[in-house]
Amino acid sequence: MPMTIAQVLTPGSLAAGPQPTLDVDGGLVLRPWRDEDAPAVHAAFSDPSIQRWHARVSESEDEARGWLKEWRDAWESERRASWAVAVPATDEVVGRAGLRTLSLEEGHAEVAYWTLPVARGTGVAPRAVAALTRWAFDDIGFHRLELQHATGNLASCRVALKSGFAAEGTKRSALLHADGWHDSHLHARLREDVRA
């Protein structure tokens, strides 16, 4: 069936090239994941604060290595894009930022992130999200990025607002966590918001 509108982004918009390393304000980078990051990923998904708001837990570094392969493969298939937030001088991983639920034809994606305990409260997450947002809009050409979090996750709400993602409303019973269904806050940012 013919479309009446043009695709916002065409296939290959991501995977036509290697996943880039992005500079983050404050001397950090977003870089592609490596196998040697498995201990950091395992530590992250063993952390009670991350487990509270995520559906997965990591039972071993080998399992985390498998996730890293999935994350790298997702770039090639343009299903997701995930980066390690790292300190370049030491290569220490302090968090993650990425895009999930990509729709290239509609120019839409959802932002996701977490930080390890060592980086919490230091502004790492908002800076990483800001760098990812600039790249998604300016380099790739996405039209809209969304960000959602459980209403009880106040730290994530602060990250969204500091990153310029306007609150758009509450989605009822939208996220399933280990303790049941949660309402979620929906935040979004448009490409023109970055230019304003």
JSON list of N, CA and C in Angstrom, two decimals, residues 54 96-98 111-115 125 128-129 147-149 155-160:
[
{"chain": "A", "resi": 54, "resn": "HIS", "atom": "N", "xyz": [13.86, -1.41, 36.61]},
{"chain": "A", "resi": 54, "resn": "HIS", "atom": "CA", "xyz": [14.10, -2.17, 35.38]},
{"chain": "A", "resi": 54, "resn": "HIS", "atom": "C", "xyz": [13.53, -3.58, 35.52]},
{"chain": "A", "resi": 96, "resn": "ARG", "atom": "N", "xyz": [24.83, 4.42, 31.32]},
{"chain": "A", "resi": 96, "resn": "ARG", "atom": "CA", "xyz": [24.37, 4.03, 29.99]},
{"chain": "A", "resi": 96, "resn": "ARG", "atom": "C", "xyz": [23.40, 5.08, 29.50]},
{"chain": "A", "resi": 97, "resn": "ALA", "atom": "N", "xyz": [23.42, 5.34, 28.20]},
{"chain": "A", "resi": 97, "resn": "ALA", "atom": "CA", "xyz": [22.40, 6.16, 27.55]},
{"chain": "A", "resi": 97, "resn": "ALA", "atom": "C", "xyz": [22.10, 5.54, 26.21]},
{"chain": "A", "resi": 98, "resn": "GLY", "atom": "N", "xyz": [20.86, 5.59, 25.81]},
{"chain": "A", "resi": 98, "resn": "GLY", "atom": "CA", "xyz": [20.53, 4.97, 24.54]},
{"chain": "A", "resi": 98, "resn": "GLY", "atom": "C", "xyz": [19.16, 5.34, 24.03]},
{"chain": "A", "resi": 111, "resn": "VAL", "atom": "N", "xyz": [14.24, 7.60, 24.72]},
{"chain": "A", "resi": 111, "resn": "VAL", "atom": "CA", "xyz": [15.52, 7.72, 25.42]},
{"chain": "A", "resi": 111, "resn": "VAL", "atom": "C", "xyz": [15.49, 6.87, 26.69]},
{"chain": "A", "resi": 112, "resn": "ALA", "atom": "N", "xyz": [16.59, 6.18, 26.95]},
{"chain": "A", "resi": 112, "resn": "ALA", "atom": "CA", "xyz": [16.72, 5.40, 28.18]},
{"chain": "A", "resi": 112, "resn": "ALA", "atom": "C", "xyz": [18.11, 5.65, 28.75]},
{"chain": "A", "resi": 113, "resn": "TYR", "atom": "N", "xyz": [18.26, 5.50, 30.06]},
{"chain": "A", "resi": 113, "resn": "TYR", "atom": "CA", "xyz": [19.54, 5.76, 30.71]},
{"chain": "A", "resi": 113, "resn": "TYR", "atom": "C", "xyz": [19.54, 5.15, 32.11]},
{"chain": "A", "resi": 114, "resn": "TRP", "atom": "N", "xyz": [20.73, 4.94, 32.62]},
{"chain": "A", "resi": 114, "resn": "TRP", "atom": "CA", "xyz": [20.94, 4.64, 34.04]},
{"chain": "A", "resi": 114, "resn": "TRP", "atom": "C", "xyz": [22.35, 5.07, 34.39]},
{"chain": "A", "resi": 115, "resn": "THR", "atom": "N", "xyz": [22.59, 5.23, 35.68]},
{"chain": "A", "resi": 115, "resn": "THR", "atom": "CA", "xyz": [23.94, 5.53, 36.17]},
{"chain": "A", "resi": 115, "resn": "THR", "atom": "C", "xyz": [24.28, 4.59, 37.31]},
{"chain": "A", "resi": 125, "resn": "ALA", "atom": "N", "xyz": [23.84, 11.85, 34.23]},
{"chain": "A", "resi": 125, "resn": "ALA", "atom": "CA", "xyz": [22.71, 11.42, 33.39]},
{"chain": "A", "resi": 125, "resn": "ALA", "atom": "C", "xyz": [22.16, 12.56, 32.54]},
{"chain": "A", "resi": 128, "resn": "ALA", "atom": "N", "xyz": [24.66, 13.24, 29.72]},
{"chain": "A", "resi": 128, "resn": "ALA", "atom": "CA", "xyz": [24.68, 12.15, 28.73]},
{"chain": "A", "resi": 128, "resn": "ALA", "atom": "C", "xyz": [23.43, 12.21, 27.84]},
{"chain": "A", "resi": 129, "resn": "VAL", "atom": "N", "xyz": [22.28, 12.44, 28.45]},
{"chain": "A", "resi": 129, "resn": "VAL", "atom": "CA", "xyz": [21.04, 12.54, 27.67]},
{"chain": "A", "resi": 129, "resn": "VAL", "atom": "C", "xyz": [21.10, 13.74, 26.73]},
{"chain": "A", "resi": 147, "resn": "LEU", "atom": "N", "xyz": [10.69, 10.17, 26.50]},
{"chain": "A", "resi": 147, "resn": "LEU", "atom": "CA", "xyz": [11.34, 9.63, 27.69]},
{"chain": "A", "resi": 147, "resn": "LEU", "atom": "C", "xyz": [10.22, 9.36, 28.68]},
{"chain": "A", "resi": 148, "resn": "GLN", "atom": "N", "xyz": [10.15, 8.15, 29.20]},
{"chain": "A", "resi": 148, "resn": "GLN", "atom": "CA", "xyz": [9.13, 7.87, 30.21]},
{"chain": "A", "resi": 148, "resn": "GLN", "atom": "C", "xyz": [9.75, 7.16, 31.40]},
{"chain": "A", "resi": 149, "resn": "HIS", "atom": "N", "xyz": [9.15, 7.38, 32.55]},
{"chain": "A", "resi": 149, "resn": "HIS", "atom": "CA", "xyz": [9.62, 6.76, 33.79]},
{"chain": "A", "resi": 149, "resn": "HIS", "atom": "C", "xyz": [8.45, 6.59, 34.73]},
{"chain": "A", "resi": 155, "resn": "ALA", "atom": "N", "xyz": [14.11, 10.71, 40.70]},
{"chain": "A", "resi": 155, "resn": "ALA", "atom": "CA", "xyz": [15.42, 11.03, 40.15]},
{"chain": "A", "resi": 155, "resn": "ALA", "atom": "C", "xyz": [15.36, 11.04, 38.62]},
{"chain": "A", "resi": 156, "resn": "SER", "atom": "N", "xyz": [14.65, 10.10, 38.04]},
{"chain": "A", "resi": 156, "resn": "SER", "atom": "CA", "xyz": [14.53, 10.05, 36.59]},
{"chain": "A", "resi": 156, "resn": "SER", "atom": "C", "xyz": [13.73, 11.24, 36.06]},
{"chain": "A", "resi": 157, "resn": "CYS", "atom": "N", "xyz": [12.75, 11.67, 36.82]},
{"chain": "A", "resi": 157, "resn": "CYS", "atom": "CA", "xyz": [11.98, 12.85, 36.43]},
{"chain": "A", "resi": 157, "resn": "CYS", "atom": "C", "xyz": [12.88, 14.09, 36.40]},
{"chain": "A", "resi": 158, "resn": "ARG", "atom": "N", "xyz": [13.75, 14.22, 37.39]},
{"chain": "A", "resi": 158, "resn": "ARG", "atom": "CA", "xyz": [14.68, 15.35, 37.42]},
{"chain": "A", "resi": 158, "resn": "ARG", "atom": "C", "xyz": [15.63, 15.33, 36.21]},
{"chain": "A", "resi": 159, "resn": "VAL", "atom": "N", "xyz": [16.10, 14.14, 35.84]},
{"chain": "A", "resi": 159, "resn": "VAL", "atom": "CA", "xyz": [16.97, 14.01, 34.67]},
{"chain": "A", "resi": 159, "resn": "VAL", "atom": "C", "xyz": [16.22, 14.48, 33.43]},
{"chain": "A", "resi": 160, "resn": "ALA", "atom": "N", "xyz": [15.00, 14.02, 33.26]},
{"chain": "A", "resi": 160, "resn": "ALA", "atom": "CA", "xyz": [14.21, 14.39, 32.08]},
{"chain": "A", "resi": 160, "resn": "ALA", "atom": "C", "xyz": [14.06, 15.90, 31.98]}
]
